[in-house]
Coordinates of C-alpha atoms in Angstrom, one line a residue:
R3 CA -42.5 12.6 -161.1
D4 CA -40.7 9.3 -161.2
C5 CA -43.5 6.8 -161.3
R6 CA -41.2 3.7 -161.0
A7 CA -41.4 3.2 -157.2
T8 CA -45.2 3.8 -157.1
L9 CA -46.0 1.5 -159.9
L10 CA -43.9 -1.3 -158.4
K11 CA -45.2 -0.8 -154.9
Y12 CA -48.8 -0.5 -155.7
A13 CA -49.4 -2.4 -158.9
A14 CA -52.8 -4.0 -158.6
A15 CA -53.3 -7.7 -159.1
A16 CA -56.0 -10.3 -159.0
L17 CA -57.0 -13.9 -159.7
S18 CA -60.1 -14.8 -161.7
A19 CA -62.1 -16.2 -158.8
V20 CA -64.9 -14.3 -157.1
R21 CA -65.4 -14.3 -153.4
P22 CA -68.7 -16.1 -152.6
Q23 CA -71.2 -14.1 -150.6
G24 CA -70.7 -14.5 -146.8
V25 CA -67.3 -16.2 -147.2
R26 CA -64.4 -14.4 -145.5
P27 CA -61.0 -14.3 -147.3
R28 CA -58.3 -16.6 -145.9
V29 CA -54.6 -17.1 -146.2
S30 CA -53.3 -20.6 -146.9
G31 CA -51.2 -22.0 -144.1
H32 CA -49.8 -19.9 -141.3
D33 CA -47.0 -18.0 -143.1
V34 CA -47.5 -14.6 -141.6
A35 CA -44.9 -13.2 -144.0
M36 CA -47.1 -13.9 -146.9
E37 CA -50.4 -12.7 -145.5
P38 CA -51.8 -9.7 -147.5
D39 CA -50.7 -6.3 -146.2
R40 CA -52.7 -4.2 -148.7
T41 CA -55.8 -4.1 -150.9
A42 CA -56.7 -2.5 -154.2
L43 CA -59.7 -1.9 -156.4
I44 CA -59.5 -2.6 -160.2
V45 CA -61.7 -3.0 -163.2
P46 CA -60.7 -6.2 -165.1
I47 CA -60.5 -5.8 -168.9
P48 CA -60.5 -9.5 -170.0
E49 CA -60.9 -8.5 -173.7
A50 CA -57.4 -7.2 -173.7
E51 CA -55.8 -10.4 -172.5
P52 CA -55.2 -12.0 -175.9
M53 CA -53.3 -8.8 -177.1
V54 CA -51.4 -7.9 -173.9
G55 CA -51.1 -11.1 -171.8
A56 CA -47.9 -12.5 -173.2
H57 CA -46.2 -9.1 -173.0
R58 CA -47.4 -8.4 -169.5
D59 CA -46.1 -11.8 -168.4
R60 CA -42.6 -10.7 -169.4
L61 CA -42.8 -7.0 -168.7
D62 CA -45.3 -6.2 -166.0
R63 CA -44.3 -7.4 -162.5
S64 CA -47.9 -7.5 -161.3
A65 CA -48.7 -10.2 -163.9
G66 CA -46.5 -12.5 -161.8
W67 CA -48.7 -11.8 -158.8
G68 CA -51.8 -13.1 -160.6
V69 CA -52.9 -9.8 -162.1
P70 CA -55.4 -9.8 -165.0
A71 CA -55.3 -7.0 -167.5
H72 CA -57.0 -4.1 -165.8
I73 CA -57.5 -0.4 -165.2
T74 CA -57.0 0.6 -161.6
V75 CA -59.7 2.3 -159.6
L76 CA -57.8 2.8 -156.3
V77 CA -54.5 1.6 -154.9
P78 CA -53.7 1.3 -152.1
F79 CA -57.2 0.9 -150.7
L80 CA -57.8 -0.1 -147.1
P81 CA -55.6 -2.3 -144.9
P82 CA -56.9 -5.9 -145.0
A83 CA -57.8 -5.8 -141.3
E84 CA -60.3 -3.0 -142.1
I85 CA -62.2 -5.0 -144.8
G86 CA -65.5 -6.3 -143.5
E87 CA -69.2 -6.3 -144.3
P88 CA -69.6 -2.5 -144.0
V89 CA -66.9 -2.0 -146.6
Y90 CA -68.5 -4.6 -148.9
A91 CA -71.9 -2.9 -148.5
A92 CA -70.5 0.6 -149.3
L93 CA -68.6 -0.7 -152.3
T94 CA -71.8 -2.4 -153.5
R95 CA -73.6 0.9 -153.4
I96 CA -70.8 2.7 -155.2
A97 CA -70.7 0.1 -157.9
T98 CA -74.5 -0.2 -158.5
G99 CA -74.6 3.6 -158.7
T100 CA -72.3 3.6 -161.7
P101 CA -73.7 2.1 -165.0
A102 CA -71.6 -0.5 -166.8
F103 CA -70.0 1.0 -169.9
F104 CA -68.2 0.2 -173.1
L105 CA -64.8 1.5 -174.0
R106 CA -62.1 1.2 -176.6
L107 CA -58.4 0.9 -175.9
D108 CA -57.3 2.8 -178.9
R109 CA -53.9 4.4 -178.2
I110 CA -50.4 3.5 -176.9
A111 CA -49.0 6.0 -174.4
W112 CA -46.0 6.3 -172.1
F113 CA -45.0 7.6 -168.7
G114 CA -41.5 8.8 -169.6
D115 CA -39.7 5.8 -171.2
R116 CA -40.3 3.5 -168.3
V117 CA -44.0 2.6 -168.5
V118 CA -45.9 1.8 -171.7
W119 CA -49.7 1.5 -171.5
L120 CA -53.0 1.5 -173.3
A121 CA -55.3 4.5 -173.1
P122 CA -59.1 4.2 -172.9
D123 CA -61.2 6.4 -175.2
T124 CA -63.8 6.7 -172.4
A125 CA -61.7 7.7 -169.4
E126 CA -64.3 9.8 -167.4
P127 CA -66.0 6.9 -165.5
F128 CA -62.7 5.8 -163.9
P129 CA -61.9 9.0 -162.1
A130 CA -65.6 9.2 -161.1
L131 CA -65.3 5.8 -159.4
T132 CA -62.0 6.7 -157.8
G133 CA -63.5 9.9 -156.5
A134 CA -66.5 8.1 -155.1
V135 CA -64.3 5.6 -153.2
S136 CA -61.9 8.3 -151.9
A137 CA -64.9 10.4 -150.8
R138 CA -66.2 7.5 -148.7
W139 CA -62.8 6.6 -147.3
P140 CA -60.7 9.8 -147.2
S141 CA -57.6 8.0 -146.0
A142 CA -57.6 6.0 -149.3
Q143 CA -56.0 8.3 -151.8
P144 CA -54.9 7.2 -155.3
Y145 CA -51.2 6.1 -155.2
A146 CA -51.1 7.4 -151.6
G147 CA -51.3 10.9 -153.0
A148 CA -48.1 10.6 -155.0
F149 CA -49.6 12.2 -158.1
D150 CA -51.6 15.4 -158.7
E151 CA -53.5 13.7 -161.5
V152 CA -54.4 10.1 -161.9
V153 CA -54.5 8.9 -165.5
P154 CA -56.7 5.8 -166.3
H155 CA -54.4 3.3 -168.0
L156 CA -53.9 -0.4 -168.7
T157 CA -50.2 -1.2 -168.2
I158 CA -48.4 -3.3 -170.9
G159 CA -45.0 -3.2 -169.3
H160 CA -42.6 -1.1 -167.1
D161 CA -39.0 -0.9 -166.0
H162 CA -37.5 -3.0 -168.7
P163 CA -35.1 -2.0 -171.5
V164 CA -36.9 0.6 -173.6
A165 CA -36.3 -1.5 -176.7
D166 CA -38.3 -4.3 -175.2
L167 CA -41.1 -2.0 -174.2
R168 CA -41.2 -0.5 -177.7
A169 CA -41.4 -3.9 -179.3
A170 CA -44.3 -4.8 -177.1
A171 CA -46.0 -1.5 -177.9
D172 CA -45.5 -2.1 -181.7
D173 CA -47.0 -5.5 -181.5
V174 CA -50.1 -4.4 -179.4
S175 CA -50.7 -1.4 -181.7
R176 CA -51.4 -3.8 -184.6
H177 CA -54.4 -5.0 -182.7
L178 CA -56.0 -1.7 -181.8
P179 CA -58.6 -0.7 -181.1
I180 CA -59.5 -3.2 -178.4
R181 CA -63.2 -3.0 -177.6
A182 CA -64.2 -3.9 -174.0
R183 CA -67.0 -3.6 -171.4
A184 CA -66.3 -2.3 -167.9
G185 CA -68.7 -4.4 -165.9
A186 CA -67.4 -4.7 -162.3
I187 CA -65.1 -3.5 -159.6
R188 CA -62.9 -6.2 -158.1
L189 CA -61.4 -6.0 -154.6
I190 CA -58.1 -7.7 -154.3
A191 CA -55.5 -8.2 -151.6
G192 CA -51.8 -9.2 -151.5
R193 CA -48.3 -8.1 -151.0
S194 CA -46.1 -6.2 -153.5
E195 CA -43.0 -8.4 -153.3
P196 CA -41.4 -11.3 -155.3
G197 CA -43.3 -14.5 -155.0
A198 CA -46.5 -12.9 -153.7
R199 CA -49.9 -13.9 -155.1
W200 CA -52.8 -11.6 -154.9
S201 CA -56.3 -13.0 -154.4
V202 CA -59.8 -11.8 -155.0
L203 CA -61.9 -10.8 -151.9
A204 CA -65.0 -9.7 -153.8
E205 CA -66.4 -8.4 -157.0
F206 CA -69.0 -5.7 -157.3
P207 CA -71.0 -5.5 -160.6
L208 CA -71.6 -2.1 -162.0
G209 CA -75.2 -0.9 -162.4

């Protein structure tokens, strides 16, 4: 299927801060139009930033929302109004029940000619995390059920001229493999529109 609309609508994003325990997320000022209207769960991959950061700044819209390099666990997650302590507690249990793990991003791959991404050599833990979250909240299905199969991936760029995407892929490929550690699930909230900034609601260390 055409993945363009889904990727643009649900691209996950986050800032580097972590929500202190017991502190509720807040929105600056009173601009209702900029209040978060969705949430997502991601696994940040900071080890990839030196290789993909500059390309993502140009080619991945979510980078402009404050996104770090990441692999998505679930997007969309729950509406922001449904996020509270019971959700934090359940996500803590899911995260601590999954051991932290090492992976290598060792291959460039594509969705058609519109999205270029990095593939992890250890993909299995990501669908397991997604499945655990969706089992706990059946209304939260990956990409709103748009795809029969969800492929773990770290996006480099999308929906730009294919020559630009290929040039980015060629540059990143010279730095492969990228060794990383998946150590936490991050809960983020925001809006998928120009000028939006996503923020971190909480971070849940893996076991």
